[in-house]
Tab-separated table of C-alpha atoms in Angstrom:
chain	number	residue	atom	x	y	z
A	1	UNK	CA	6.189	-28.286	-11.487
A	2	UNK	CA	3.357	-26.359	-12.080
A	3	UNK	CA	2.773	-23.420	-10.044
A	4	UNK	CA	-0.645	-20.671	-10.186
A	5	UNK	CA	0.327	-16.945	-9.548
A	6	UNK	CA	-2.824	-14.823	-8.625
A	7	UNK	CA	-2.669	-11.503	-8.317
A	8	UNK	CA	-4.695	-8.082	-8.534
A	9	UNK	CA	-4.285	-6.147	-12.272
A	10	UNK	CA	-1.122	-3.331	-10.988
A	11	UNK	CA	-1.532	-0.221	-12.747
A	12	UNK	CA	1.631	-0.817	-13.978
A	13	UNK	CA	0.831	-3.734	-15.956
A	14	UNK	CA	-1.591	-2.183	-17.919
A	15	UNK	CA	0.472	-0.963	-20.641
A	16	UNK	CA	1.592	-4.979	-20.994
A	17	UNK	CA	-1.968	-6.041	-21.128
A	18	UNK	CA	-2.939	-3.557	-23.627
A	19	UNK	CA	0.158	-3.852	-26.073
A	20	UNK	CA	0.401	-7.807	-25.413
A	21	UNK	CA	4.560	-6.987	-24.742
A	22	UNK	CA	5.961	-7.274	-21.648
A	23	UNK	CA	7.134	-3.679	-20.926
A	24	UNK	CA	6.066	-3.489	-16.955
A	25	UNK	CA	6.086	-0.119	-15.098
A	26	UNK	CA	6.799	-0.374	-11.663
A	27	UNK	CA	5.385	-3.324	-9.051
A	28	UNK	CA	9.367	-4.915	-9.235
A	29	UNK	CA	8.541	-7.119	-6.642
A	30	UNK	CA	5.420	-8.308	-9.072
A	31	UNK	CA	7.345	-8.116	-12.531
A	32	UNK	CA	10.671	-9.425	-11.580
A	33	UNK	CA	9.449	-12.714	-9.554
A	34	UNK	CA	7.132	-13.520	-12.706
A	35	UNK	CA	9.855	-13.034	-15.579
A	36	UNK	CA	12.096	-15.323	-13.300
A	37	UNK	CA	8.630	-17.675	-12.758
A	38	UNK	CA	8.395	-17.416	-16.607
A	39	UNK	CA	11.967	-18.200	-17.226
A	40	UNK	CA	12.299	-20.997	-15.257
A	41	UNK	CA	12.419	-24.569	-17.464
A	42	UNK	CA	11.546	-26.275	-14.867
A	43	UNK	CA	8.143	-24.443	-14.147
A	44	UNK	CA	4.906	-24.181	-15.781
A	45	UNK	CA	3.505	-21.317	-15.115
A	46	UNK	CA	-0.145	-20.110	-15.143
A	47	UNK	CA	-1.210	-16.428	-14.218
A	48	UNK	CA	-4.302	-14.949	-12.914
A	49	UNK	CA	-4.953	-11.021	-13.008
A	50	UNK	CA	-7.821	-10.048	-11.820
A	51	UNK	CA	-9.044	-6.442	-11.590
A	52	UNK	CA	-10.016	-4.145	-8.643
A	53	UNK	CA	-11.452	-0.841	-8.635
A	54	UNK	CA	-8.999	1.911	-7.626
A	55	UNK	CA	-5.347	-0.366	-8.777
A	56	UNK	CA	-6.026	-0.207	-12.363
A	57	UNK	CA	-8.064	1.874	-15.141
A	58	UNK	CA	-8.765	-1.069	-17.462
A	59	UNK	CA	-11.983	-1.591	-18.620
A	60	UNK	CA	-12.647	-4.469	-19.355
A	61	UNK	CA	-16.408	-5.857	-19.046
A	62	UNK	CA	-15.965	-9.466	-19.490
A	63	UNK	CA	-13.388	-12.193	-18.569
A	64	UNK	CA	-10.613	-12.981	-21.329
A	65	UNK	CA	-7.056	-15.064	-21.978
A	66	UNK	CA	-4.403	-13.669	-23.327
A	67	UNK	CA	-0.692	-14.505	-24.240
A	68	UNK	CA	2.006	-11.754	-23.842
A	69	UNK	CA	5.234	-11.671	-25.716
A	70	UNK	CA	7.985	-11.934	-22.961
A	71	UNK	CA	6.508	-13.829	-20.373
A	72	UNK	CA	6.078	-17.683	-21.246
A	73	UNK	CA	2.361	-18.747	-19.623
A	74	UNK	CA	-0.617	-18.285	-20.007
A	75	UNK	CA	-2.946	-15.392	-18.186
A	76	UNK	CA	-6.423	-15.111	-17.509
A	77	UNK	CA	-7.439	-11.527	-16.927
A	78	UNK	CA	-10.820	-11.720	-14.706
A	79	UNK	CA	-12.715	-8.548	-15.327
A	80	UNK	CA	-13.835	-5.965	-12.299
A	81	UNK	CA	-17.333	-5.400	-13.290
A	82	UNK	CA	-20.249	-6.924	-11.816
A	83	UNK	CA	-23.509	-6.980	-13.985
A	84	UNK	CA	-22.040	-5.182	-16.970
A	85	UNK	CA	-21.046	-2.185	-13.934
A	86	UNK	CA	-18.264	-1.271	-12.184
A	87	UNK	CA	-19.011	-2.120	-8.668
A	88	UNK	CA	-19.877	0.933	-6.450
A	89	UNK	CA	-21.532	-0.549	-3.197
A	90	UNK	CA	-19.744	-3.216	-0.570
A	91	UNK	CA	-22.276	-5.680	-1.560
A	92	UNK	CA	-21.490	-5.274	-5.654
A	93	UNK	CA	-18.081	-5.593	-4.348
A	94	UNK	CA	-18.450	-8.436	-2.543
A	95	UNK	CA	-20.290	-10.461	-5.225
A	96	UNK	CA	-17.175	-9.588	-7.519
A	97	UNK	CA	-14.847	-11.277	-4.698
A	98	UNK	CA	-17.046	-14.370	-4.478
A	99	UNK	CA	-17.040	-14.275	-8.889
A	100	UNK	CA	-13.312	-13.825	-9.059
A	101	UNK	CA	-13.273	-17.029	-5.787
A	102	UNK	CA	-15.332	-19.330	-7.745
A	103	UNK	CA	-13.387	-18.966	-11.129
A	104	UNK	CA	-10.097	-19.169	-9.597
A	105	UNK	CA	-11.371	-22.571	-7.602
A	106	UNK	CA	-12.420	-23.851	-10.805
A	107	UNK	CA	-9.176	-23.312	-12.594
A	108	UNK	CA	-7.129	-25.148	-9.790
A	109	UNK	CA	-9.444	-27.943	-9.694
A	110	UNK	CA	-8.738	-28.331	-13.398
A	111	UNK	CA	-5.162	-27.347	-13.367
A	112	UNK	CA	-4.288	-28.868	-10.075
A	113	UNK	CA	-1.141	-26.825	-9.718
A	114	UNK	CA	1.379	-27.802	-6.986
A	115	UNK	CA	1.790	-24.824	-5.436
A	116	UNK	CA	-0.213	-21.712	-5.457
A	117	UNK	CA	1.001	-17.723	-4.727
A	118	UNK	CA	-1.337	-15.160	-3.904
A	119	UNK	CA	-1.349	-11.013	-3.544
A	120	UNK	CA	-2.625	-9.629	-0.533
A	121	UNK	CA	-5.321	-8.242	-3.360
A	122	UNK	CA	-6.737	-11.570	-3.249
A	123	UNK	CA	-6.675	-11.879	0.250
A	124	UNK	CA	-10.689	-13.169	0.046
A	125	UNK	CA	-9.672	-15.771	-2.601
A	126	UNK	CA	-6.070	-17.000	-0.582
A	127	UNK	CA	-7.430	-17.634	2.647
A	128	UNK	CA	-10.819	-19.890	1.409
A	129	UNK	CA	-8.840	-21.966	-0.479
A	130	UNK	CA	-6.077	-22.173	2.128
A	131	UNK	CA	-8.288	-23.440	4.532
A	132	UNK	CA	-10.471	-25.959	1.796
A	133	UNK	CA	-7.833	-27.654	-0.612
A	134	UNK	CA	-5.157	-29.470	0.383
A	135	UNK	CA	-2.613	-27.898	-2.071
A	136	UNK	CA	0.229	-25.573	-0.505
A	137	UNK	CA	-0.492	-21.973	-0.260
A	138	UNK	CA	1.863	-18.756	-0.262
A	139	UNK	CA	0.360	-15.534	0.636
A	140	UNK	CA	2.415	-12.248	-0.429
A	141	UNK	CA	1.935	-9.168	2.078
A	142	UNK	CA	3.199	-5.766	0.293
A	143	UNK	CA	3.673	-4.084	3.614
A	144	UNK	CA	0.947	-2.864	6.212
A	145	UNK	CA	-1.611	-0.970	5.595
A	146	UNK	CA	-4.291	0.633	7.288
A	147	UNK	CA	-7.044	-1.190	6.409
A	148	UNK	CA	-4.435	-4.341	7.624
A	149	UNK	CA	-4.707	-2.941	11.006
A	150	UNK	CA	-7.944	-1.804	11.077
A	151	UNK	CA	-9.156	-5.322	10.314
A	152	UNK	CA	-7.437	-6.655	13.769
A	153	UNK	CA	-9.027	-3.962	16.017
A	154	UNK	CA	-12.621	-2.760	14.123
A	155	UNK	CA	-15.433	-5.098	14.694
A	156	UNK	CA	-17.761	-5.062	12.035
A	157	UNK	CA	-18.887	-8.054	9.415
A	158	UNK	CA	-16.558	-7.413	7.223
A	159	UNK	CA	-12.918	-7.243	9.591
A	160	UNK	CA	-14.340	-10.476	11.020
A	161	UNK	CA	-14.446	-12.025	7.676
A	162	UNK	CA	-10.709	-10.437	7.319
A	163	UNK	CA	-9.505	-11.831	10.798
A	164	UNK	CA	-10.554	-15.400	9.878
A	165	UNK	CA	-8.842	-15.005	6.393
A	166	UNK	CA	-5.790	-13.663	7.490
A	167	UNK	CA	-5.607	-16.945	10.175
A	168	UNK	CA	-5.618	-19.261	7.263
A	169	UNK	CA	-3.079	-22.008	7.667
A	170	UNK	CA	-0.788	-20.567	4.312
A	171	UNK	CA	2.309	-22.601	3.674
A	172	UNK	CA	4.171	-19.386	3.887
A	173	UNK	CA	3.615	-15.733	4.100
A	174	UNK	CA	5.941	-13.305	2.407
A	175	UNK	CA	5.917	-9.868	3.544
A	176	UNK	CA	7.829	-6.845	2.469
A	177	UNK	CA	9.989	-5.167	4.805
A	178	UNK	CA	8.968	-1.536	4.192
A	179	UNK	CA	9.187	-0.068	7.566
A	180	UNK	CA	5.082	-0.281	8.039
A	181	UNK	CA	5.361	-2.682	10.836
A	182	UNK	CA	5.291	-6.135	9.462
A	183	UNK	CA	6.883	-8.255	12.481
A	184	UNK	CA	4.600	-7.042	14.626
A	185	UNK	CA	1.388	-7.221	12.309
A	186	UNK	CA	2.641	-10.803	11.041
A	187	UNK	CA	3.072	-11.884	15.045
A	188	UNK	CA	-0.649	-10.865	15.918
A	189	UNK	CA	-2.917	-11.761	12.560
A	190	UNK	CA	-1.203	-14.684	11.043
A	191	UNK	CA	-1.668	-18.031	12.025
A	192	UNK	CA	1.434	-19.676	14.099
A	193	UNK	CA	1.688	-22.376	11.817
A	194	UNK	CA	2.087	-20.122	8.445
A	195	UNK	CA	6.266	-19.379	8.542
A	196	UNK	CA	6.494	-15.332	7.988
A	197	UNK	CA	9.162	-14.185	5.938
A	198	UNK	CA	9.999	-10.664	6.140
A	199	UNK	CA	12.577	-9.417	3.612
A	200	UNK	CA	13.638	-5.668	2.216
A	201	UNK	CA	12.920	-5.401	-1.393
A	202	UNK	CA	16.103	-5.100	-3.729
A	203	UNK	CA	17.685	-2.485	-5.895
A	204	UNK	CA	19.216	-2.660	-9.521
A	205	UNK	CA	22.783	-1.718	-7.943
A	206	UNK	CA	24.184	-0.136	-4.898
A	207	UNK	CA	26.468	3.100	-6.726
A	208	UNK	CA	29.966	3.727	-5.731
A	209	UNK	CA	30.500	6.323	-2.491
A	210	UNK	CA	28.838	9.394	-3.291
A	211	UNK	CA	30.044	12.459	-4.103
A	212	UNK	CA	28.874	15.362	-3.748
A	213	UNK	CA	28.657	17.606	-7.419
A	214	UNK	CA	26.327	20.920	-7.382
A	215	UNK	CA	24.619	21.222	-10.578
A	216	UNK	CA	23.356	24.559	-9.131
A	217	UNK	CA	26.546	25.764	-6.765
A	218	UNK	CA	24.820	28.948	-5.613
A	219	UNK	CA	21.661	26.963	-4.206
A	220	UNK	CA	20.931	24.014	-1.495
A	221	UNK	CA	18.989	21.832	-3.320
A	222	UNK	CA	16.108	19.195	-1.295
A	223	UNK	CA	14.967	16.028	-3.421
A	224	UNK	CA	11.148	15.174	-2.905
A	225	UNK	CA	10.116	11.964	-4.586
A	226	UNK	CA	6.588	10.211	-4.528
A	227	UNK	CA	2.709	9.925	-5.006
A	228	UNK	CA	1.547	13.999	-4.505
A	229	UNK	CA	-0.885	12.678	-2.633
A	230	UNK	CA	-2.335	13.288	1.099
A	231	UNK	CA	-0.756	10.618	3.188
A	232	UNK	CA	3.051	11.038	1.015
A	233	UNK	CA	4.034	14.197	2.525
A	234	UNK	CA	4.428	16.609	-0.169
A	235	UNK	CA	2.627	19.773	0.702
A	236	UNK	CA	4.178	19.225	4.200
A	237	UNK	CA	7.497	19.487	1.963
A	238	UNK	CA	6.472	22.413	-0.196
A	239	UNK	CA	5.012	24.380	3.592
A	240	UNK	CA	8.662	23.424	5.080
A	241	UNK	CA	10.824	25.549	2.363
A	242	UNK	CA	8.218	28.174	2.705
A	243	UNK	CA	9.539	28.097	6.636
A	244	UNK	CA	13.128	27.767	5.338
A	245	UNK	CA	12.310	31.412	3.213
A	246	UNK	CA	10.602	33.397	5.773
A	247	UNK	CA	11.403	32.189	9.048
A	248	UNK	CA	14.928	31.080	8.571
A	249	UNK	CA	16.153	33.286	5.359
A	250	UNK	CA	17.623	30.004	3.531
A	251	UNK	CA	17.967	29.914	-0.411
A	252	UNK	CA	16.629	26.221	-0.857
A	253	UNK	CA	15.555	25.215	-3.739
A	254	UNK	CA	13.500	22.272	-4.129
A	255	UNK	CA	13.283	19.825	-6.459
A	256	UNK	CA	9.508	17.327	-6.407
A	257	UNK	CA	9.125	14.378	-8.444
A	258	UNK	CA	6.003	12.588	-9.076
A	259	UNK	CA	2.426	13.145	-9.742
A	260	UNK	CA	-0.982	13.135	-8.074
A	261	UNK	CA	-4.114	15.075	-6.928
A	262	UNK	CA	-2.020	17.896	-4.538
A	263	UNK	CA	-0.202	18.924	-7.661
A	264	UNK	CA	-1.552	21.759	-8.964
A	265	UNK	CA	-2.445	23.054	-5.034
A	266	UNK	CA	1.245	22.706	-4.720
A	267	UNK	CA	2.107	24.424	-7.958
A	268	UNK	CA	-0.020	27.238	-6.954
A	269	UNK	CA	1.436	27.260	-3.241
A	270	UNK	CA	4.638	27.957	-5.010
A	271	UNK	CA	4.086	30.206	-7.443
A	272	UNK	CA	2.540	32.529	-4.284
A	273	UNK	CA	5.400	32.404	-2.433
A	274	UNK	CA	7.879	32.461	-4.716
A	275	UNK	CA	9.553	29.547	-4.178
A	276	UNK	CA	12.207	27.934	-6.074
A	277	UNK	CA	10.423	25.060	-6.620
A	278	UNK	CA	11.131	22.316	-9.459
A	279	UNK	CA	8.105	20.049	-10.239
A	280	UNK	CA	9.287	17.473	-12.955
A	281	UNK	CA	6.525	15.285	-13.147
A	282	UNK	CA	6.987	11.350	-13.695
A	283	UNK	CA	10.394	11.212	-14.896
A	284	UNK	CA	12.231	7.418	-15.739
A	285	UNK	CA	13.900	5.671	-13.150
A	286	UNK	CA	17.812	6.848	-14.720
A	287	UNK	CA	16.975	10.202	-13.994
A	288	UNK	CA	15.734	9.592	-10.177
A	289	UNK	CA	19.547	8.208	-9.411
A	290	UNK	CA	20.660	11.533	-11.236
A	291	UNK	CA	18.627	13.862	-9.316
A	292	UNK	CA	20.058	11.663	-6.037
A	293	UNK	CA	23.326	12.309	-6.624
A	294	UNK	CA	22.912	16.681	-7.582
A	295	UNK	CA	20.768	17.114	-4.838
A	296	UNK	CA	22.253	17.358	-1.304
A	297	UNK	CA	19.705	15.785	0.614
A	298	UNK	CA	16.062	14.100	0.320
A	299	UNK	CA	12.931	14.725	2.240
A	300	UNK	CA	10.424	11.169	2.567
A	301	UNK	CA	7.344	12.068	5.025
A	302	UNK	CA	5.491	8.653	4.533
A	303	UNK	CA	3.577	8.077	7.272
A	304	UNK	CA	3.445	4.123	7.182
A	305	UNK	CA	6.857	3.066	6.480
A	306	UNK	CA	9.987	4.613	5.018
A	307	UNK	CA	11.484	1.675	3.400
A	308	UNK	CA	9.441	2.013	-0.201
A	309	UNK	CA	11.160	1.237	-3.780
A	310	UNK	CA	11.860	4.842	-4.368
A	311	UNK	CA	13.562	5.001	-0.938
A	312	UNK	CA	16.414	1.778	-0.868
A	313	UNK	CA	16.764	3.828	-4.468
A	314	UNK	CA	17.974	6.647	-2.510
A	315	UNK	CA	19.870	4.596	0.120
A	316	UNK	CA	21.775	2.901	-2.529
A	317	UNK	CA	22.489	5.943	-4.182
A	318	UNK	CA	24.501	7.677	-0.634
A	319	UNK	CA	22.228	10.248	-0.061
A	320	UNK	CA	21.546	12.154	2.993
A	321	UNK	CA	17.938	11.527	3.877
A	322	UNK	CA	15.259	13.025	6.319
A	323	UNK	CA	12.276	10.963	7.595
A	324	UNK	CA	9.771	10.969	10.524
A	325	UNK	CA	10.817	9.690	14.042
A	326	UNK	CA	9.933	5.630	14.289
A	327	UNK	CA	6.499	4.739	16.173
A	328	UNK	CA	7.164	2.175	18.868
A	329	UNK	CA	3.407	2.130	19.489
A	330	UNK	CA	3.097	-0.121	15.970
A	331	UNK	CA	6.230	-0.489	15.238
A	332	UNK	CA	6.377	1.825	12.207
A	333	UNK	CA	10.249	2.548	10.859
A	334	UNK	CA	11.617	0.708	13.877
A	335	UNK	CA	13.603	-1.433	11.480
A	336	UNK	CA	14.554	1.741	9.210
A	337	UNK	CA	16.137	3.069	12.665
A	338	UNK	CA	17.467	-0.200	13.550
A	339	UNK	CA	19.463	-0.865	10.706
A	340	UNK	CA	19.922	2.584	9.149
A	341	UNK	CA	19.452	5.184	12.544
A	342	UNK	CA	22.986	5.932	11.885
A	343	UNK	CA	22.767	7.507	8.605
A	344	UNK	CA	19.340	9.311	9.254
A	345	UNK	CA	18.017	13.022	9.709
A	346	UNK	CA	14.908	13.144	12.004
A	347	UNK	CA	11.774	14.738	12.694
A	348	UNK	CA	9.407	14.672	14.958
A	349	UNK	CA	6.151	13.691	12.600
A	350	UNK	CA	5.685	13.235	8.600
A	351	UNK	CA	2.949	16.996	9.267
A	352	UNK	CA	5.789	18.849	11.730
A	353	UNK	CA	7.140	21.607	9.072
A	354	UNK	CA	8.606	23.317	10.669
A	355	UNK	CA	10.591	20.711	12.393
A	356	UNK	CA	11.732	19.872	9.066
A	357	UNK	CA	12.650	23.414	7.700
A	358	UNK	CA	15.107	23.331	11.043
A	359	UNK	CA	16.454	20.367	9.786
A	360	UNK	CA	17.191	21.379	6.314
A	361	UNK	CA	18.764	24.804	7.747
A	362	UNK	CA	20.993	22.789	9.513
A	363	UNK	CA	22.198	20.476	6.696
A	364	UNK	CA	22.620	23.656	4.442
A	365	UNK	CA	25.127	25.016	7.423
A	366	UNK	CA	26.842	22.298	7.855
A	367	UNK	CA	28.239	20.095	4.770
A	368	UNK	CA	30.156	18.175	6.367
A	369	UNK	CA	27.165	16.453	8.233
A	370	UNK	CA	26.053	15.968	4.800
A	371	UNK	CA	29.133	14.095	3.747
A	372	UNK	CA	29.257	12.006	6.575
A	373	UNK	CA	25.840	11.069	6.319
A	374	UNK	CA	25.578	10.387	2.674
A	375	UNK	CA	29.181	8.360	3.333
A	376	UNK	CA	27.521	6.297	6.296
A	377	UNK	CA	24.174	5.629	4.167
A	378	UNK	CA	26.096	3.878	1.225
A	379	UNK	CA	28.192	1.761	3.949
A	380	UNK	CA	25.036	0.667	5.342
A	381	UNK	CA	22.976	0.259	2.149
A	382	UNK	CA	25.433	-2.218	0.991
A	383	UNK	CA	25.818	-4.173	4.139
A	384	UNK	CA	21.724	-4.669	4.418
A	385	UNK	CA	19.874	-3.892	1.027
A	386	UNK	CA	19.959	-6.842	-1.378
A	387	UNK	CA	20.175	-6.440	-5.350
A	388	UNK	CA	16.582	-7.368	-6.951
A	389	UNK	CA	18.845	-10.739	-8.078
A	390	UNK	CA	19.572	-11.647	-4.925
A	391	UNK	CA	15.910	-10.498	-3.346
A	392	UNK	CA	14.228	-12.698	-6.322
A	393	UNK	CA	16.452	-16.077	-5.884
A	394	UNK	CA	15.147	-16.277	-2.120
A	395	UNK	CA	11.998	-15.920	-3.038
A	396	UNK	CA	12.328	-18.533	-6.056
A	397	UNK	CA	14.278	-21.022	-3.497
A	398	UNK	CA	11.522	-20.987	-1.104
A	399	UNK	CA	8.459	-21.563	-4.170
A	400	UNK	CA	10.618	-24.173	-5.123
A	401	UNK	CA	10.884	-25.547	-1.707
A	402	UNK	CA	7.326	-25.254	-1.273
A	403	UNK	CA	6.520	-26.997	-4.287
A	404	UNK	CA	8.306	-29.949	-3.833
């Protein structure tokens, strides 16, 4: 069978693209389901990248085809840039949508696959040809996003456009249960006929009970992982442990992984307040699942969804997390409290510090709340959270299905 995968260029594909070796960074739900596509005898796979401002830093002016060692199909890379630019304006923008519409057409009019499986990145491209050819269509929703919402409630010319596209009579929508709301999103913006699938992402393994080994005995240590970024949480982080210091005399130190444009404010917030503070950068996954299991507990502050990668990583792992209150208004983290409430330090809001520096003072008095929590997280991660084997062989069955 011959099956099309479209999807936006992933930042952390570039580094395949470049070397022409398949050495992906990140995007599992993207790399895994096409090295399985790619494996698969009975498939003939073709792939379609094409690039959007602000996902990847390629620069590439024109169109090419490539091959890359490790991944058995070809893959047309459709450049971002529009006139020999980079598009800066909605309507530059927009003309690079209809370019990267008409190509793709063309290609399935001469490749005819059977079926075809598009990112929500190509959103514009999925729902025309959903509605105009005849051949089936799956649409793949990474979780909810603002501009998702937005799209349902804002109208302008453009969320109009977006409304009509998402109703698009697609074979099948698969959407990733993050936390962000998807039921609920899913239930008011897709069309009745498209079956919704909403499953969890997977994890490489889920680790035997945790316990609990202090690399640094005389200190309480709080695991931060995640974009240092605005909307992630991390200064809220770094402004709780200041609380923890001043207000409630706690030795805490903290430990932040990851990278982004509040690091060197939070560098500098720490250094002024002496904090014991441990930025480490972008570190490999294998040292992530170490930091889980010598830290005590972990702080995630997302405020669309606390069911990312980086956090079933941490569920799998045992530990003791602390996360924002659900929001029954859009139904953000009701299914993290529904299946994993139990297990689960609150706070009021992802900005309430000092909310969360009470919450930390209370873990670091009382370790046996730890214990049970951590013990009651890895019960519960292995009843609900899926390994990426199993996650990827329901999403193969139902391609398959599709296709025939």
């Amino acid at each position: 069978m011959k099956i099309l995968y479209v999807a936006r260029l992933y930042s952390g594909l570039e580094n395949s693209i470049n070397e022409l070796n398949w050495e992906p960074r990140g995007v599992p739900t993207v790399a895994k389901l096409i090295e399985r596509l790619s494996k698969d005898e009975s498939i003939n796979l073709r792939i379609i990248f094409s690039v959007k401002d602000g996902y990847t830093t390629l620069s590439l002016t024109n169109d090419k085809k490539i091959k890359i060692s490790g991944i058995n199909a070809d893959i047309s890379i459709l450049s971002g840039y529009v006139f020999g630019h980079l598009p800066k304006t909605k309507i530059h923008k927009m003309i690079r949508e209809i370019s990267h519409t008409y190509k793709i057409f063309r290609l399935i009019l001469i490749e005819k696959p059977n079926v075809i499986y598009f990112d929500h990145g190509s959103i514009w491209t999925a729902g025309l040809i959903s509605r105009v050819l005849s051949i089936p269509t799956i649409f793949r929703v990474m979780g909810i996003s603002p501009a998702m919402r937005r799209s349902q409630v804002q109208v302008n010319f453009v969320n109009r456009i977006l409304k009509w596209l998402y109703k698009a009579p697609f074979s099948a929508v698969i959407s990733t249960e993050d936390g962000s709301g998807s039921k609920l999103w899913c239930k008011n913006s897709l069309n009745h006929k498209a079956t919704c699938h909403i499953w969890l992402n997977g994890v490489n393994h889920i680790s035997s009970p945790p316990i609990i080994t202090e690399t640094h005995p005389e200190k309480f240590s709080v695991l931060f992982v995640g974009r240092l970024d605005p909307d992630k949480g991390g200064k809220e982080f770094l402004e709780a442990l200041i609380l923890c210091k001043n207000k409630f005399n706690k030795n805490i130190r903290g430990v932040i992984i990851g990278d982004g444009i509040e690091m060197q404010l939070m560098q500098k917030l720490s250094q002024k307040h002496q904090l014991d503070i441990d930025f480490q950068g972008l570190i490999p996954h294998a040292k992530i699942m170490d930091m889980h299991k010598q830290t005590h507990c972990y702080v995630s502050l997302n405020q669309f969804g606390n069911l990312s990668n980086a956090n079933l990583e941490a569920m799998a792992s045992g530990q003791c997390m602390i996360v924002p209150q659900p929001k029954p208004y859009n139904e953000i983290d009701a299914i993290t409290d529904s299946l994993f409430g139990q297990a689960l330090c609150y706070v009021p809001s992802p900005t309430n510090t000092d909310a969360l520096a009470r919450v930390i003072s209370d873990l670091e008095e009382n370790p046996n709340k730890i214990i049970y929590k951590k013990r009651c997280m890895y019960h519960l991660a292995r009843k609900y959270i899926p390994t990426w084997e199993e996650r990827i062989d329901k999403e193969m069955a139902l391609i398959k299905d599709i296709a025939s």
